Coordinates of C-alpha atoms and ligand atoms in Angstrom, one line a residue:
X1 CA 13.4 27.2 12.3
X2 CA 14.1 28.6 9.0
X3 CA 14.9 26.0 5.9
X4 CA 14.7 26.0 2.5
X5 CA 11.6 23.2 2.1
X6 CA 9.4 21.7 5.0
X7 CA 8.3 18.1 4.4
X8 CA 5.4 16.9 6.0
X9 CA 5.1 13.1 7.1
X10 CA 8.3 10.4 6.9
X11 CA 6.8 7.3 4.9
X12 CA 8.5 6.7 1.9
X13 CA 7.1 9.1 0.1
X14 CA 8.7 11.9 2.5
X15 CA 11.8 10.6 3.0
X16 CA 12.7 10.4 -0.4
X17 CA 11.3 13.9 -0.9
X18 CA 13.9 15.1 1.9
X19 CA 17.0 13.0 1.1
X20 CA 16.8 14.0 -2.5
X21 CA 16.4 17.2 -1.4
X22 CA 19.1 17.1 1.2
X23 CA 21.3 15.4 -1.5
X24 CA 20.5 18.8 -3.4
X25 CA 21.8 20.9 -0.8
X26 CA 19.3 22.3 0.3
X27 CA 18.4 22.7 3.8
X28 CA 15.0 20.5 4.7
X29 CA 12.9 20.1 7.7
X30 CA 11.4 17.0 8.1
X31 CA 8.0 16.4 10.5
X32 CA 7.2 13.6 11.2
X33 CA 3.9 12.6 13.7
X34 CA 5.0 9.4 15.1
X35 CA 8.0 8.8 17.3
X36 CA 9.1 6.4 14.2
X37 CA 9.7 6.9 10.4
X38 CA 7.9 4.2 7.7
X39 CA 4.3 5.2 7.8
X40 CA 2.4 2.1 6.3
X41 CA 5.9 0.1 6.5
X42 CA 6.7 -0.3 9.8
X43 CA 9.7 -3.3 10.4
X44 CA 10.0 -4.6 13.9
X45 CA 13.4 -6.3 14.8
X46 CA 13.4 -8.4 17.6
X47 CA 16.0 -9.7 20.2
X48 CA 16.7 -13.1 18.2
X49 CA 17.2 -11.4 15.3
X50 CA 13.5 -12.1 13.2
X51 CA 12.4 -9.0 11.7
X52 CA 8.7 -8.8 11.1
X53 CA 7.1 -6.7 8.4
X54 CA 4.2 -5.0 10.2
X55 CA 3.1 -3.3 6.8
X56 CA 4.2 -2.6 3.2
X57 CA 6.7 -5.5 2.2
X58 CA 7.1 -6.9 -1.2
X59 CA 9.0 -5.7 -4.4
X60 CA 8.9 -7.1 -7.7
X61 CA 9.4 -6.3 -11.2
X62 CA 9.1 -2.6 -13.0
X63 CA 9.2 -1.4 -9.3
X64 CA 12.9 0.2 -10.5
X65 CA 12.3 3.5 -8.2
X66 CA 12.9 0.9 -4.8
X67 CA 15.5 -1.1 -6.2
X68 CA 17.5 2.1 -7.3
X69 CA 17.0 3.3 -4.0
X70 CA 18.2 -0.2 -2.4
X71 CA 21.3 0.3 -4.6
X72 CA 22.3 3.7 -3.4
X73 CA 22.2 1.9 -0.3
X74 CA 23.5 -1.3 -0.5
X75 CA 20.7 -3.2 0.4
X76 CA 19.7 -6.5 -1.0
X77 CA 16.4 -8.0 -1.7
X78 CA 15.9 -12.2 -1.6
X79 CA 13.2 -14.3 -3.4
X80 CA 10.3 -15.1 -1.2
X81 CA 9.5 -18.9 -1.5
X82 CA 6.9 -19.5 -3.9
X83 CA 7.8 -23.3 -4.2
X84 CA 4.5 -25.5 -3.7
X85 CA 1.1 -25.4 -3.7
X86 CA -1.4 -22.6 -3.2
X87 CA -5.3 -23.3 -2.1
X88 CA -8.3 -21.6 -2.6
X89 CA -11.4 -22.3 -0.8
X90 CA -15.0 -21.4 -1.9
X91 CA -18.1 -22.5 0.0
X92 CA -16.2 -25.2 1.4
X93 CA -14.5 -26.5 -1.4
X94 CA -10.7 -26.8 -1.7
X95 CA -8.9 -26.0 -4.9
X96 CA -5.2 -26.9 -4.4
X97 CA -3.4 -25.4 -7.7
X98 CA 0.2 -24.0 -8.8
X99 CA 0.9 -20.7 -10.3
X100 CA -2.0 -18.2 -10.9
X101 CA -5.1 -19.8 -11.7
X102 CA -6.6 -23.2 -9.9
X103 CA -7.1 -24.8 -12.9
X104 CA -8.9 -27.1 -10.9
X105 CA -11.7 -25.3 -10.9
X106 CA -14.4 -26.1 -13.5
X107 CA -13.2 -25.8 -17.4
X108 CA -15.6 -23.0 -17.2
X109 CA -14.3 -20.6 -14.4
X110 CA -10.9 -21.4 -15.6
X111 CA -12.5 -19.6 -19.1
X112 CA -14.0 -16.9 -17.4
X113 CA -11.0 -16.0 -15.3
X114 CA -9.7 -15.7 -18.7
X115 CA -12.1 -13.7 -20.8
X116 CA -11.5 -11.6 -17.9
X117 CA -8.4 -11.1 -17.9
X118 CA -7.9 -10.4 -21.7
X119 CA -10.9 -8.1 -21.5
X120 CA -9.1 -5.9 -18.2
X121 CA -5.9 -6.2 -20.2
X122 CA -7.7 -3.9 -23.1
X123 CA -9.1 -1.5 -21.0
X124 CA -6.1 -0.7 -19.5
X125 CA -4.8 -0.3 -22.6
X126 CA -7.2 2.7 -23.1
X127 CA -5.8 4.3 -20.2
X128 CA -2.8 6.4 -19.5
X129 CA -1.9 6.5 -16.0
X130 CA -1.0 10.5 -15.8
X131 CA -4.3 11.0 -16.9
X132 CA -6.6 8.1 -16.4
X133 CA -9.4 10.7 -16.4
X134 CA -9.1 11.1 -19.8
X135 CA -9.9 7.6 -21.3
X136 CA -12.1 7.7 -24.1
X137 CA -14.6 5.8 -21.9
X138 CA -13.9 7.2 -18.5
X139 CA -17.1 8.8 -17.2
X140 CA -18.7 5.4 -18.2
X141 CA -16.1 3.3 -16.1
X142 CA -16.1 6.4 -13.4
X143 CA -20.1 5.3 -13.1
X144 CA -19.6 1.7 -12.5
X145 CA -18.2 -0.3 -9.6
X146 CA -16.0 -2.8 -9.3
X147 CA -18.3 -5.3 -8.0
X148 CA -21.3 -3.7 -10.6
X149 CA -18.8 -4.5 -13.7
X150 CA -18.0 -8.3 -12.5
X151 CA -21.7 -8.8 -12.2
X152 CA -22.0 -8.7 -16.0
X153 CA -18.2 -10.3 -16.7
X154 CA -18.1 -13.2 -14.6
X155 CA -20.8 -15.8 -14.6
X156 CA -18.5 -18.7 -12.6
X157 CA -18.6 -18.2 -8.7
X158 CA -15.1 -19.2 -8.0
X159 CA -14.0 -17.3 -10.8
X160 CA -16.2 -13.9 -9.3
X161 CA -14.7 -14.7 -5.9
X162 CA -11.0 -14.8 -7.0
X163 CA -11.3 -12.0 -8.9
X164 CA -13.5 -9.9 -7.1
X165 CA -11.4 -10.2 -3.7
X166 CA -7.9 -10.4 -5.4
X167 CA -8.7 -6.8 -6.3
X168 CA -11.3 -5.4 -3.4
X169 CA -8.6 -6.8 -1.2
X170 CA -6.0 -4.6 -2.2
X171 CA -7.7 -1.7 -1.4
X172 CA -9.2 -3.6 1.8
X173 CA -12.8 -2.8 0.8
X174 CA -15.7 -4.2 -0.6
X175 CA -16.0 -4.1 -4.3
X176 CA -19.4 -2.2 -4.3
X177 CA -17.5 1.0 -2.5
X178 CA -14.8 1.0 -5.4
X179 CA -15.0 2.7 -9.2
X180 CA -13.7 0.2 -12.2
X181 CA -11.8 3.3 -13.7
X182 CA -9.7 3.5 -10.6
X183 CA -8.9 -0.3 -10.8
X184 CA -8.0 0.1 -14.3
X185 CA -5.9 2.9 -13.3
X186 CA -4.2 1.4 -10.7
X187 CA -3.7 -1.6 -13.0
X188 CA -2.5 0.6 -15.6
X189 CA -0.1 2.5 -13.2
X190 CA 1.3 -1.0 -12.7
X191 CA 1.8 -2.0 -16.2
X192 CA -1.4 -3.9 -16.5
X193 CA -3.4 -6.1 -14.7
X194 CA -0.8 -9.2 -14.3
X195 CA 0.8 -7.1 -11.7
X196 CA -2.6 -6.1 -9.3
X197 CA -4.0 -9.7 -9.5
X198 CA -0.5 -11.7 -8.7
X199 CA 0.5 -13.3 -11.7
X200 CA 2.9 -15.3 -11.6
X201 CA 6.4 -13.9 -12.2
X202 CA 4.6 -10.6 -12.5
X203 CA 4.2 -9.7 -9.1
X204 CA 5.9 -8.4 -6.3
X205 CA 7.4 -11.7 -4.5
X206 CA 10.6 -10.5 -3.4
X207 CA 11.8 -8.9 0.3
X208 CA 14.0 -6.5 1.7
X209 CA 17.0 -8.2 3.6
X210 CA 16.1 -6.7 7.0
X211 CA 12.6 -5.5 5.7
X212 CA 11.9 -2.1 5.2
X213 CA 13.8 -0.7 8.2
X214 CA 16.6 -1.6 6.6
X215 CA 16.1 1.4 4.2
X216 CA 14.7 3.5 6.9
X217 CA 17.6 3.7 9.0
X218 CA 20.2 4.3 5.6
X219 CA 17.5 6.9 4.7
X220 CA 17.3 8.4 8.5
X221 CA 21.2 8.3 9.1
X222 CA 21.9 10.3 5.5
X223 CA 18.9 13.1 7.1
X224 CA 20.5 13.3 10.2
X225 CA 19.2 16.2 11.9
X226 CA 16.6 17.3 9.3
X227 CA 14.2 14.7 10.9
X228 CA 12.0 15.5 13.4
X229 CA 9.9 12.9 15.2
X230 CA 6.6 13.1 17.1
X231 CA 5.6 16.1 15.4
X232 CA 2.2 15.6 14.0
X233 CA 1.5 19.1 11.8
X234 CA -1.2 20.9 13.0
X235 CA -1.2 24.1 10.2
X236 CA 0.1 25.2 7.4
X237 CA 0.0 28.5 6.1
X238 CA 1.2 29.7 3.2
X239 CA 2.1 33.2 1.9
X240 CA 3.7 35.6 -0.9
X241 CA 7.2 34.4 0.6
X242 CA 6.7 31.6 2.1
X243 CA 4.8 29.1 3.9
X244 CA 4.9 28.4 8.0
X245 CA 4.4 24.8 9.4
X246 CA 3.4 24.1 12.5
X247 CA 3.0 21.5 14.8
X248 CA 2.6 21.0 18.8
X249 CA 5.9 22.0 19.5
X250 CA 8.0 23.3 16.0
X251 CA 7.4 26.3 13.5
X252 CA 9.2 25.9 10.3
X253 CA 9.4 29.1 8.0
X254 CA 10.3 27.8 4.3
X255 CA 10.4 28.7 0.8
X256 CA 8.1 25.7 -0.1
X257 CA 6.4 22.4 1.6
X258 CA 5.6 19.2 0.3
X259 CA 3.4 17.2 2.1
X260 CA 3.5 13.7 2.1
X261 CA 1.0 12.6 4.4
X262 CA -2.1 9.9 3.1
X263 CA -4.5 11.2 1.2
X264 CA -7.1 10.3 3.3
X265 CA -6.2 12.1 6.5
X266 CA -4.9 15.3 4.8
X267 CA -7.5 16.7 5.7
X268 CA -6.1 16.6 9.9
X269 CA -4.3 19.6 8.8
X270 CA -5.6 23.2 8.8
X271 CA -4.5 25.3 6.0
X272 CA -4.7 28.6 5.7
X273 CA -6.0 29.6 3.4
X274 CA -8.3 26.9 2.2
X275 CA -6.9 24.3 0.0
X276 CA -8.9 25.0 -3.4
X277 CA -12.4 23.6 -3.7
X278 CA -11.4 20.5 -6.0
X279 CA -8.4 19.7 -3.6
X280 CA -10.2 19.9 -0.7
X281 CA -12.9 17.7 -2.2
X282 CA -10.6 14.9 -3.5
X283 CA -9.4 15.1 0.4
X284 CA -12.9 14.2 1.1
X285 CA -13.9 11.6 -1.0
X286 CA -10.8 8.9 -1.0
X287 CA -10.9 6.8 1.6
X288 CA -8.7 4.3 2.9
X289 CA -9.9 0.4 4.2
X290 CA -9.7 -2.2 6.8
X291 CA -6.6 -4.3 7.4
X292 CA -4.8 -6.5 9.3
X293 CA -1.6 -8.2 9.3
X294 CA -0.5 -10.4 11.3
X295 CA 2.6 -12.7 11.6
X296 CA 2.6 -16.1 13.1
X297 CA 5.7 -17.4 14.4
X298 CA 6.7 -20.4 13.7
X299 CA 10.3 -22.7 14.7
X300 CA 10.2 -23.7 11.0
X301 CA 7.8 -23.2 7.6
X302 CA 6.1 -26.9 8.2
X303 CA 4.1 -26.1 5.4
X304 CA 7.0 -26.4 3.2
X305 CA 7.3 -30.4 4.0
X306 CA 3.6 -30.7 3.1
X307 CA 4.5 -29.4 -0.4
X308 CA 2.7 -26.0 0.1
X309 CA 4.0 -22.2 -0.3
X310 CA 1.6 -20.8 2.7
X311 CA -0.3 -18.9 0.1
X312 CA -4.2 -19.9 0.3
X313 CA -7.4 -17.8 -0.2
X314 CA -10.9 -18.0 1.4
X315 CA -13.1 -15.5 1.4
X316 CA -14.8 -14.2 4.3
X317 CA -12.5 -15.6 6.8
X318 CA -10.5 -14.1 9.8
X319 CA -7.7 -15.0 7.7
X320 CA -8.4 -14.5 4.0
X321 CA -5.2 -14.7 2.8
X322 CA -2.0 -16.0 4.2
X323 CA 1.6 -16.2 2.6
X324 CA 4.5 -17.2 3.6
X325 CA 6.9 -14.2 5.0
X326 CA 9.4 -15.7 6.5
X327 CA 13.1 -13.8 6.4
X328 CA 16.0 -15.1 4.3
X329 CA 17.0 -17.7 7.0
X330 CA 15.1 -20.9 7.7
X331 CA 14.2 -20.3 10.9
X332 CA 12.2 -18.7 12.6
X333 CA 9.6 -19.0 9.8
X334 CA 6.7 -16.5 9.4
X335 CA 3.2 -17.1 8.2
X336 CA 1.5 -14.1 7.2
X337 CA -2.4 -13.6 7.6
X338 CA -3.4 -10.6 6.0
X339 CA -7.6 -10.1 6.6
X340 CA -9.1 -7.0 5.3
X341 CA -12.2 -5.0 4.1
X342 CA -15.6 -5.7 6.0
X343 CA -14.3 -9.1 7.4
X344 CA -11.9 -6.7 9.0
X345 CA -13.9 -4.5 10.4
X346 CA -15.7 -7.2 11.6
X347 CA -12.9 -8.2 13.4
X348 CA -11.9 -4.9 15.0
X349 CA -15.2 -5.3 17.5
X350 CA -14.2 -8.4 18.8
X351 CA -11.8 -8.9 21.8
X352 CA -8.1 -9.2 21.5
X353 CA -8.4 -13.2 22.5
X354 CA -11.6 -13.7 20.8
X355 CA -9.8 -12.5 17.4
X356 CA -6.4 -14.6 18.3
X357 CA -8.5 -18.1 18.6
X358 CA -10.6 -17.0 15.7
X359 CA -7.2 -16.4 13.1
X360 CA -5.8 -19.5 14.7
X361 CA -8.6 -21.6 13.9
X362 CA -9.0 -20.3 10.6
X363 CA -5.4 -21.3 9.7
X364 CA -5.9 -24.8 11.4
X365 CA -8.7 -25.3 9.6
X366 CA -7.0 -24.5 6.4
X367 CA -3.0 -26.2 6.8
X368 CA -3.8 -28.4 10.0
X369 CA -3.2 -28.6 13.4
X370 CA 0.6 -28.2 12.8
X371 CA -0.7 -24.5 12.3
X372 CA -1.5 -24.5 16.1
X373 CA 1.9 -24.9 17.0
X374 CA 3.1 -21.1 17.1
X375 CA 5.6 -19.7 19.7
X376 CA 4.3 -15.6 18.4
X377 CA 1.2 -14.1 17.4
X378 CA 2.0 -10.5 16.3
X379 CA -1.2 -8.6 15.0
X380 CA -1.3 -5.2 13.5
X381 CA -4.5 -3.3 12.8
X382 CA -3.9 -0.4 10.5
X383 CA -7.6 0.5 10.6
X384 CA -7.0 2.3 14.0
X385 CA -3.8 3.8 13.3
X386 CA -4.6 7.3 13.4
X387 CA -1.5 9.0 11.1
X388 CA -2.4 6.3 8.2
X389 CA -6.2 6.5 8.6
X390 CA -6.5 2.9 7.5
X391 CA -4.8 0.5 5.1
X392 CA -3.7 -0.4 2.8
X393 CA -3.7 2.1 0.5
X394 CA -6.6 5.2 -0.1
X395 CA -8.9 4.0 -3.6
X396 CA -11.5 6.3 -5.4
X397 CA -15.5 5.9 -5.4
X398 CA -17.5 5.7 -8.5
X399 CA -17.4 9.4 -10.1
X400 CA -14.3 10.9 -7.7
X401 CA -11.4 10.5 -10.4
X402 CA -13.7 12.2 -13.4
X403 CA -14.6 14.9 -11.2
X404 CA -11.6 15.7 -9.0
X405 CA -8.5 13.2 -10.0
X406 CA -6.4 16.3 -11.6
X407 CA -6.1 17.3 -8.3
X408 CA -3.8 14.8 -7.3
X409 CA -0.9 15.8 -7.8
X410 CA -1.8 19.7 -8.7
X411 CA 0.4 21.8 -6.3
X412 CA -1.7 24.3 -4.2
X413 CA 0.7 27.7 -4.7
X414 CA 3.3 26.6 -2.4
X415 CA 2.3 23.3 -1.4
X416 CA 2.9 20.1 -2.8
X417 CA 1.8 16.8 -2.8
X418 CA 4.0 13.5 -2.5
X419 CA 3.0 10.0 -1.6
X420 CA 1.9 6.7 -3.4
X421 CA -1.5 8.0 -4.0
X422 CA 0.1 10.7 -5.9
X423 CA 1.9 8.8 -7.8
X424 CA 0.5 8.0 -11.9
X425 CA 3.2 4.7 -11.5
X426 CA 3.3 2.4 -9.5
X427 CA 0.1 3.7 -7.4
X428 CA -0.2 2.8 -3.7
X429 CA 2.9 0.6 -3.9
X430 CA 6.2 1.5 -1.9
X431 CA 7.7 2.0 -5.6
X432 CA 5.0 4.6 -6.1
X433 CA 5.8 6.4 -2.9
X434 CA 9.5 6.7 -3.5
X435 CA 8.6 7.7 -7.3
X436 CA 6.3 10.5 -5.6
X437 CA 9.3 11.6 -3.5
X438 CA 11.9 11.9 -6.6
X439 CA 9.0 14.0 -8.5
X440 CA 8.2 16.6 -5.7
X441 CA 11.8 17.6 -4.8
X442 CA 12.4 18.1 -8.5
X443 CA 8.8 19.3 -8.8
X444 CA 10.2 22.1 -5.3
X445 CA 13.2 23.1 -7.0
X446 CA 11.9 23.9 -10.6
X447 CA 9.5 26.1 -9.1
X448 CA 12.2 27.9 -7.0
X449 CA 14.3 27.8 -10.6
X450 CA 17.4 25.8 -9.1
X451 CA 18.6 23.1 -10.7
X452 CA 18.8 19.6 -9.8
X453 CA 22.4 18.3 -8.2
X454 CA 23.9 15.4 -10.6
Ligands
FAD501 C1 -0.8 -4.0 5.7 C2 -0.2 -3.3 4.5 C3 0.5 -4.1 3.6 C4 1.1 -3.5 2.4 N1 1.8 -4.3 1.6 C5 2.5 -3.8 0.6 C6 3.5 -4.5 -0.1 O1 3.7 -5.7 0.2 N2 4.1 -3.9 -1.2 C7 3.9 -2.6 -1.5 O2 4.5 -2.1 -2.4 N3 3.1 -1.9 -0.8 C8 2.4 -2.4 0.3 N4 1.6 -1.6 1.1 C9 1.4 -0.2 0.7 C10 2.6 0.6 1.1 O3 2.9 0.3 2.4 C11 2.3 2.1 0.9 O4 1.9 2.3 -0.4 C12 3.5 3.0 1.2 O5 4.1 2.7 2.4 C13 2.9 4.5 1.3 O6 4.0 5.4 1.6 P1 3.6 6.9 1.7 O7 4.9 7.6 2.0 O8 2.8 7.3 0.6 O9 2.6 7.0 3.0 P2 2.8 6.6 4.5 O10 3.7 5.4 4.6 O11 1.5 6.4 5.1 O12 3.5 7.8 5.2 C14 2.9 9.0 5.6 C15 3.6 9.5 6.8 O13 2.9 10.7 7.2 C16 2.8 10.7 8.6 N5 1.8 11.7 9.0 C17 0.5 11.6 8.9 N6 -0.1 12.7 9.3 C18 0.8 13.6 9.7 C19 0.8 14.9 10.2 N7 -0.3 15.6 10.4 N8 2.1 15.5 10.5 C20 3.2 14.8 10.3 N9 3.2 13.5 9.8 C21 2.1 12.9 9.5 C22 2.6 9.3 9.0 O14 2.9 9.0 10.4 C23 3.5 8.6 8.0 O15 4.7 8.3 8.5 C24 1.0 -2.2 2.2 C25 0.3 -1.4 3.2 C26 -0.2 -1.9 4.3 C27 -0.9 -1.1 5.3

């Protein structure tokens, strides 16, 4: 098959690449590995009409790249319930709050959380998210961990805990394995920390009528026959002319590919030749976490009448976090558990009843029996999903963004890069992976001098 541009992997990231592309007029192959499109979203739509997020699913404010895209479309987004109390639990105590902080917790974690804060809030500051490498102080945050740097800022236990898995959380490892310069980044890339710890009013707490599907299937109907499922790429090569794209069944000849496939598992692919040694590093050193989601089912959100939004916390639990995720109609309702880093792992070697009873009991013990009262139990694990090599989204080790973050987004001749973790907004959110999309079919065209449609 011969087309203008080759697009390697159909999560957001690479369908936005190809429809913009497409939109262009351009001719576009896209491969994709599974037999679906989504990648890290994944929306499962059942017979009586629920729709169950399996992945990626919230938007929220300053994440304009989705909501444009959602426009084009004609697809709305509804407020997720919030209303009610949240709880937090640390070495068996409860803290039931509303809004951000349990202010219920000691005057003094309260302060800490913050001195924090305000202190996180500078950094960031420092930083610009095209270049967070270079920050005045970059090789000293690059040298530090997340987990190394709370050990001097935080002094209240509840406060360390909130803090240290609101962050390690989101990129579903432990604190130790993750660099402060990349948090700061990532904060940064989202405007500042209020975003990346869940502030109130600052974070993402809105859904996608029909969840992320919804999009999908507008996306997948404009591409029409430019997508190609159940293709996983084997090779790329590139030369003078071109580069050729293979996979187990499909050869694509094309002026230039973009590949839009995680970070973390890039690596799957041969090219030929090499990728350059910093590239081919950075491919080495940013890995992805342990996550699961899961969705219980439920005939209605009970937790509503007890005056609670389903959100609650708890460290080193089979269900760590849960949140309400219910759809725009009442019923059925949907209480999300979301469990990740080494509890998840943990998790993964147990048996698939063992870990059932284990989540249940966790949410019992939390919300009450009422929590017992399921008619579904839906569990993803993205750890073992091969074409996302984990979940949620890929973070840097101490010393990796000094040393190879330029590489990022740097196209290799005729390669280039899309996806969230190339994106310097919006970083390992859905907004970031369609930003990276709108940037590498620009970023394909300006290097084959055409211009881009209106
Ligand atoms: C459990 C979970 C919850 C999340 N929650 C949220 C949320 O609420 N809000 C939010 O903004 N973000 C969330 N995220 C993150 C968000 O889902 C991702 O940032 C985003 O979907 C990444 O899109 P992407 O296109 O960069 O990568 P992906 O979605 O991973 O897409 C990459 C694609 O490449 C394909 N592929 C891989 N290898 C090959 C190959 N060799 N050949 C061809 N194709 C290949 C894959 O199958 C996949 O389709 C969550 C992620 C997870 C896992």
């Amino acid at each position: 098959m011969d087309v203008d541009f080759c697009v390697v992997g159909a999560g957001f990231g690479g369908l936005t690449t190809a429809l913009r592309l497409k939109q262009a007029g351009h001719t576009v192959a896209l491969l994709e590995a599974r037999d679906r499109v989504g990648g890290r979203t994944w929306t499962e739509t059942r017979d009586d009409g629920l729709w169950i997020d399996r992945g990626g699913a919230w938007i929220g404010p300053g994440q304009d790249a989705i909501y444009a895209l959602m426009k084009e479309f004609g697809i709305a987004s509804y407020k997720q319930p919030t209303e009610g109390d949240a709880m937090m639990f640390v070495e068996g105590k409860k803290y039931r709050y509303n809004g951000t902080i349990p202010l219920s917790m000691s005057p003094w974690a309260v302060a800490n959380i913050g001195t924090v804060f305000l202190e996180l809030t500078q950094m960031c500051k420092q930083i610009d998210p095209h270049a967070p490498w270079d920050a005045p102080k970059a090789k000293k945050w690059d040298q530090t961990t997340w987990a190394g740097w709370l050990d001097r800022n935080t002094l209240s236990k509840p406060a360390r805990q909130l803090l240290e898995h609101s962050v390690a959380g989101l990129y579903t490892s432990a604190a130790s394995e993750i660099s402060l310069l990349f948090v700061l980044y990532q904060m940064a890339s989202a405007g500042g920390p209020s975003f990346v710890l869940g502030v109130k009013d600052a974070a993402e707490d809105e859904r996608v009528v029909g969840g992320m599907g919804a999009i999908h299937r507008a996306i997948c109907n404009e591409l029409g026959d430019s997508l190609h499922l159940s293709q996983p790429v084997r090779s790329i090569a590139q030369d003078a002319d071109g580069v050729t794209v293979r996979s187990d069944d499909m050869v694509v000849r094309a002026r230039r590919a973009v590949v839009a496939v995680p970070v973390s598992i890039v690596s799957q692919i041969n090219f030929e030749p090499m990728l350059p040694m910093d590239r081919s590093f950075l491919q080495q050193r940013m890995p992805s976490g342990a996550v699961y989601k899961i969705a219980l089912v439920y005939d209605e959100p009970w937790w509503r009448a007890d005056g609670l939004s389903g959100q609650s916390f708890g460290a080193g639990s089979m269900a760590s976090l849960t949140i309400d995720a219910s759809t725009d109609r009442e019923s059925p309702a949907v209480l999300c558990v979301i469990t990740e880093g080494p509890e998840a792992r943990k998790m993964t070697k147990l048996s698939e009843e063992e870990r059932k009873k284990g989540v249940i009991d966790a949410v019992a013990a939390r919300f009450g029996e009422k929590a017992r009262t399921l008619t579904d139990y839906v569990e993803q694990n993205w750890t073992i999903e091969r074409y996302s090599g984990g979940g949620m989204i890929a973070h840097a080790p101490p010393g990796v963004l000094t040393e190879f973050g330029p590489s990022l987004r740097e196209p290799c001749g005729r390669i280039h890069w899309a996806g969230t973790e190339s994106s310097a907004i919006m970083y390992g959110f859905i907004d970031g992976a369609v930003r990276s999309g709108e940037r590498a079919a620009v970023e394909v065209m300006e290097h084959e001098a055409m211009k881009v449609a209106p």
